[in-house]
CSV table of C-alpha atoms in Angstrom, one decimal:
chain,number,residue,atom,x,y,z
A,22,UNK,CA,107.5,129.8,97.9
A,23,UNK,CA,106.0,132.8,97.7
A,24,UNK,CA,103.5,133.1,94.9
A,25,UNK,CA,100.3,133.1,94.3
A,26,UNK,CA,98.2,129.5,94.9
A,27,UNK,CA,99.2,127.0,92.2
A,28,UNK,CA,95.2,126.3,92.1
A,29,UNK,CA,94.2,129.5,90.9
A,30,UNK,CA,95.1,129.1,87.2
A,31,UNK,CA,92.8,125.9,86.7
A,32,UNK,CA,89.7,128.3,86.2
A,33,UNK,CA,90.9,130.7,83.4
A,34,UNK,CA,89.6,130.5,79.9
A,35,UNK,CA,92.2,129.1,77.8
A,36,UNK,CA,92.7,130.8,75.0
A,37,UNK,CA,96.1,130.3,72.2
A,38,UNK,CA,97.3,133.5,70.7
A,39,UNK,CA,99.4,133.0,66.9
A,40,UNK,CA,102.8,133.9,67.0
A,41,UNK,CA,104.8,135.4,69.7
A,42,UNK,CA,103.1,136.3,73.5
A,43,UNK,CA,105.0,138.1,75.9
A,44,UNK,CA,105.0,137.1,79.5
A,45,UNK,CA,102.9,139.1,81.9
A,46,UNK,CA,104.7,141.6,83.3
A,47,UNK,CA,104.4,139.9,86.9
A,48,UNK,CA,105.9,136.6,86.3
A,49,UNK,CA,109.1,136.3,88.7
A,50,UNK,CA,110.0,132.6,87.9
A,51,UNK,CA,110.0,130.2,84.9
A,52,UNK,CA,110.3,126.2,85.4
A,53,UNK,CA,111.3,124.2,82.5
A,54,UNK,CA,109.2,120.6,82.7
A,55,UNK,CA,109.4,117.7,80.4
A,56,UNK,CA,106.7,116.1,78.8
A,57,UNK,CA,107.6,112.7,78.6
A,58,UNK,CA,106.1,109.2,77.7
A,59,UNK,CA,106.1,106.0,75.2
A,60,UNK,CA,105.0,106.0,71.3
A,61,UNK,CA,101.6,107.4,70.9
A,62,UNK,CA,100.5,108.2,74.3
A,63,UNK,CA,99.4,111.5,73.7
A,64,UNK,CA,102.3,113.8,74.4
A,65,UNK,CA,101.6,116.0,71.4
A,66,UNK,CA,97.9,116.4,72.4
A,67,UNK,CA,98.3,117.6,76.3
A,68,UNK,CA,101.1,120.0,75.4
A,69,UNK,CA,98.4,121.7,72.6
A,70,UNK,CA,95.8,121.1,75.4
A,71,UNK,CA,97.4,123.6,77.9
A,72,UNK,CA,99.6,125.9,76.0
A,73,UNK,CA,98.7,129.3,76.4
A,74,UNK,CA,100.7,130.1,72.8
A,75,UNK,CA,100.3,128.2,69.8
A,76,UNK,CA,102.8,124.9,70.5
A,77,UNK,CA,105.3,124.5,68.6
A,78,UNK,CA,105.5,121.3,66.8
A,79,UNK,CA,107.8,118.8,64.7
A,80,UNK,CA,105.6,116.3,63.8
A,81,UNK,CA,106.3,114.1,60.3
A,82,UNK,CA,103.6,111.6,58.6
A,83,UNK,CA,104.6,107.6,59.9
A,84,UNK,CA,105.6,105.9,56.8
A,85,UNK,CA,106.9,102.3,55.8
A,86,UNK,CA,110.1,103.0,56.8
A,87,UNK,CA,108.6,103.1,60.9
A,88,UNK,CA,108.1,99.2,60.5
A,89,UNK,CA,110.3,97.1,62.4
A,90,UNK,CA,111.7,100.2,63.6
A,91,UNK,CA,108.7,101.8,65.6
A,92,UNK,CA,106.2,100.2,67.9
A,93,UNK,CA,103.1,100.6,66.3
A,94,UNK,CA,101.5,97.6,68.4
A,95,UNK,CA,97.8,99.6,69.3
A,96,UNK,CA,98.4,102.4,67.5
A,97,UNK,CA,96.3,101.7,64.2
A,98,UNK,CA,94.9,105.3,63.8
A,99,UNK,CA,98.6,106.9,64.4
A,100,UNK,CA,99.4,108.5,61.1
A,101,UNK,CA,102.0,111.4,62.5
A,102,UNK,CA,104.9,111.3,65.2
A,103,UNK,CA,107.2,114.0,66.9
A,104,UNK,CA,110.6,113.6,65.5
A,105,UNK,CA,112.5,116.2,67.8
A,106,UNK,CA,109.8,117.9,70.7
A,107,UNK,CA,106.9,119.4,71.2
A,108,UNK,CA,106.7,123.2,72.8
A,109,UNK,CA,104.6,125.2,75.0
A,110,UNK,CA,104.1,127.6,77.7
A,111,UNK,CA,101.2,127.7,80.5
A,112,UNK,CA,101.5,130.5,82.5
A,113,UNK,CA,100.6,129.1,86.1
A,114,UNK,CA,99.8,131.7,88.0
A,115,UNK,CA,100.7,135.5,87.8
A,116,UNK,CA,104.3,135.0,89.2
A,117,UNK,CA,105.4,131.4,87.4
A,118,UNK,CA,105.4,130.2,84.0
A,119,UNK,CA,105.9,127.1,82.9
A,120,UNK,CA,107.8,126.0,79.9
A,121,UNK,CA,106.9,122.1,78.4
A,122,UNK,CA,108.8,120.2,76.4
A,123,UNK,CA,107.2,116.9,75.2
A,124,UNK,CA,110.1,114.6,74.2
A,125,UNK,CA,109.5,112.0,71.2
A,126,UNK,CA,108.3,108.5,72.6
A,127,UNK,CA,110.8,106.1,70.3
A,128,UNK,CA,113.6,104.5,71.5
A,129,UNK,CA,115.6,105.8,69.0
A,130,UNK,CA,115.5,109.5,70.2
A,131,UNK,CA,116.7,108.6,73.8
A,132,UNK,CA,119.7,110.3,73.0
A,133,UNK,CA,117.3,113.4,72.4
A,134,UNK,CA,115.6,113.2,75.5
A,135,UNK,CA,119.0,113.7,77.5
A,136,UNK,CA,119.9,116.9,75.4
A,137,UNK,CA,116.0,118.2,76.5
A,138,UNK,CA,116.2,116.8,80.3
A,139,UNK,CA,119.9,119.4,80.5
A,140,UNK,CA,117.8,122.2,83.0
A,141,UNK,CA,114.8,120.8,83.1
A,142,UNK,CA,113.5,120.7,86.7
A,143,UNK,CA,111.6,117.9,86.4
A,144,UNK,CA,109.1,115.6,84.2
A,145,UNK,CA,105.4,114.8,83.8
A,146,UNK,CA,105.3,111.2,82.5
A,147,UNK,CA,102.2,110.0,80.4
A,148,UNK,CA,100.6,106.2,80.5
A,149,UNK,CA,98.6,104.8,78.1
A,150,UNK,CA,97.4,101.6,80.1
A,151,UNK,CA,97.1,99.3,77.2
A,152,UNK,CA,101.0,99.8,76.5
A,153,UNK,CA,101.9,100.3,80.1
A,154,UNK,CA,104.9,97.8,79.9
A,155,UNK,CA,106.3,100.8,77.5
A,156,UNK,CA,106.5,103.1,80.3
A,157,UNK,CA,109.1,101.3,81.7
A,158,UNK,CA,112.1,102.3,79.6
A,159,UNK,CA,110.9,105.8,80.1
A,160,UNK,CA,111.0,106.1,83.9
A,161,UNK,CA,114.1,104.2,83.6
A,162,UNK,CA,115.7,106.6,81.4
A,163,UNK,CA,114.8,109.4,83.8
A,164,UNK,CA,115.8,107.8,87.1
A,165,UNK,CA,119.0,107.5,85.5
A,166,UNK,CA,119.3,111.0,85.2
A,167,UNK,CA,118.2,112.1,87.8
A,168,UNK,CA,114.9,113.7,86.7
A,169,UNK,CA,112.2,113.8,89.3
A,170,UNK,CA,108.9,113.1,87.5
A,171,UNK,CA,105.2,112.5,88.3
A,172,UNK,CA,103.0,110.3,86.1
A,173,UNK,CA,99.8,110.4,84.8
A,174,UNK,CA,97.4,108.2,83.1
A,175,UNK,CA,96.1,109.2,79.7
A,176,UNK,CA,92.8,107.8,80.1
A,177,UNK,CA,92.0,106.9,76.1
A,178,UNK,CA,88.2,107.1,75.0
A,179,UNK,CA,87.2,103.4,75.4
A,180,UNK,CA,90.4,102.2,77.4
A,181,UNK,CA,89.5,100.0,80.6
A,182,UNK,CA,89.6,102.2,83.9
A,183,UNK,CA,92.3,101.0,86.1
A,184,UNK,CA,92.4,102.0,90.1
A,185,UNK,CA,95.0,104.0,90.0
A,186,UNK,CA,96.6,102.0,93.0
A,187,UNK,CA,96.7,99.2,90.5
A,188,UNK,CA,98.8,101.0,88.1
A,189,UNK,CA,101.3,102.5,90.5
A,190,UNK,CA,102.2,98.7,91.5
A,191,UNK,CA,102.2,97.8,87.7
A,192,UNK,CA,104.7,100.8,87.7
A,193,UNK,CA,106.6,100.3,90.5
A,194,UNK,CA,106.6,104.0,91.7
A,195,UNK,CA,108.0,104.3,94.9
A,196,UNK,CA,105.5,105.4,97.5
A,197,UNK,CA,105.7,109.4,97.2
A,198,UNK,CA,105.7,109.3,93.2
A,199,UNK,CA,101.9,111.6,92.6
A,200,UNK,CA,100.2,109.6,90.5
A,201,UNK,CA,96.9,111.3,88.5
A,202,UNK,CA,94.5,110.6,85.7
A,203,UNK,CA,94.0,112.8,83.2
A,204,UNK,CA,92.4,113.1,79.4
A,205,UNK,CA,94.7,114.8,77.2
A,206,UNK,CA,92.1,116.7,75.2
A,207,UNK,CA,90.6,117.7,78.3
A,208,UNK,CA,93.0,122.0,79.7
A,209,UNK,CA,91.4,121.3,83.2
A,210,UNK,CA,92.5,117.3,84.0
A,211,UNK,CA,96.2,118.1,82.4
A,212,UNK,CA,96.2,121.8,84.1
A,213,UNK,CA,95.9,119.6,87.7
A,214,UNK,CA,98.1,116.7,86.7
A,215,UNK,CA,100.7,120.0,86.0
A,216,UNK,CA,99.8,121.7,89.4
A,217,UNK,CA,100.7,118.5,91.1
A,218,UNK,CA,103.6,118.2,89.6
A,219,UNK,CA,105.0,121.5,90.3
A,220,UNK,CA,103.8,121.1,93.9
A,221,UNK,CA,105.8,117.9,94.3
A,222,UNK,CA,109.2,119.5,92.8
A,223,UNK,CA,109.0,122.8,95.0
A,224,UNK,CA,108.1,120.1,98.0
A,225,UNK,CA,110.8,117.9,97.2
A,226,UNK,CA,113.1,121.1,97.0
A,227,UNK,CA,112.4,122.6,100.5
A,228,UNK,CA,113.0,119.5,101.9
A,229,UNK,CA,116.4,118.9,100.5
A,230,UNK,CA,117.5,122.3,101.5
A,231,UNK,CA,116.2,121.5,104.9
């Protein structure tokens, strides 16, 4: 591929700077990767985990009007939800940057999530295994399109562990789908989920040009 070892970037300090940051001079290439995933599974919280810039958010307080209309099944302590995306930037290594774009998790914004999947060279899709039947839809409306994703499981504080060979039958991921674990508060789990992501695309790219 020619750049620097994806691995590299998993030991820097993480630090967010307010407003605008510039991209190091060195950075040749720029991928732009959804963030995707059902209601509530903690797309908002990975994308602030990693950014290197302060994320941009549209976030609105739930109100009465959600009920009947949003799954809030599970979701007691849920008091906000992204009404258009989430945005971030992690700057991989020195020569690729990556730019995330957490999609909102209701059904109701799937039109949405095809207007943010236009360029987008692939997906990283979240699991919350207590809802995991909502991930469905998700990696539905991807596979539809197209989008070549990798999934991870948002391991909640106090959620039973799961092999995660049990979850990619509950999924149905087809054998070379990377499947990882990771805590969405947590730079260094989501930075790795990320890396194996991008690994898997510029894999899955070579081979196809083969």
């Amino acid at each position: 591929m020619g750049f620097a070892p994806l691995r590299s970037e998993s030991d820097r300090p993480h630090t967010q700077t307010p407003g605008v940051e510039y991209l190091p001079p060195t950075v040749t290439k720029s991928v732009k990767l959804l963030v995707a995933g059902s209601f509530g599974v903690g797309k908002t919280t990975f994308v602030g985990s990693v950014s290197e810039i302060k994320p941009l958010r549209t976030e609105e307080t739930i109100t009465e009007a959600s009920i009947g209309v949003d799954d809030l099944a599970g979701l007691r302590e849920k008091t906000t939800t992204t009404v258009a995306m989430d945005f971030g930037r992690i700057t991989l290594n020195p020569q690729l940057a990556l730019y995330l774009f957490g999609t909102p998790g209701q059904r109701r914004f799937i039109p949405l999530w095809e207007e943010l999947a236009i360029g987008a060279l692939g997906a990283l899709v979240l699991v919350d295994t207590r809802r995991i039947e909502q991930s469905d839809e998700v990696l539905s409306v991807l596979e539809q399109r197209a989008v070549p994703y990798a999934v991870a499981v948002n391991e909640f504080e106090g959620a039973k562990r799961y092999p995660l060979a049990e979850i990619r039958d509950a999924l149905d991921l087809a054998e070379g789908t990377p499947l990882t674990a990771l805590d969405a508060r947590d730079r260094r789990t989501c930075v790795q989920s990320l890396i194996t992501l991008v690994e898997f695309l510029f894999q899955s790219r070579q081979e196809s040009q083969l």
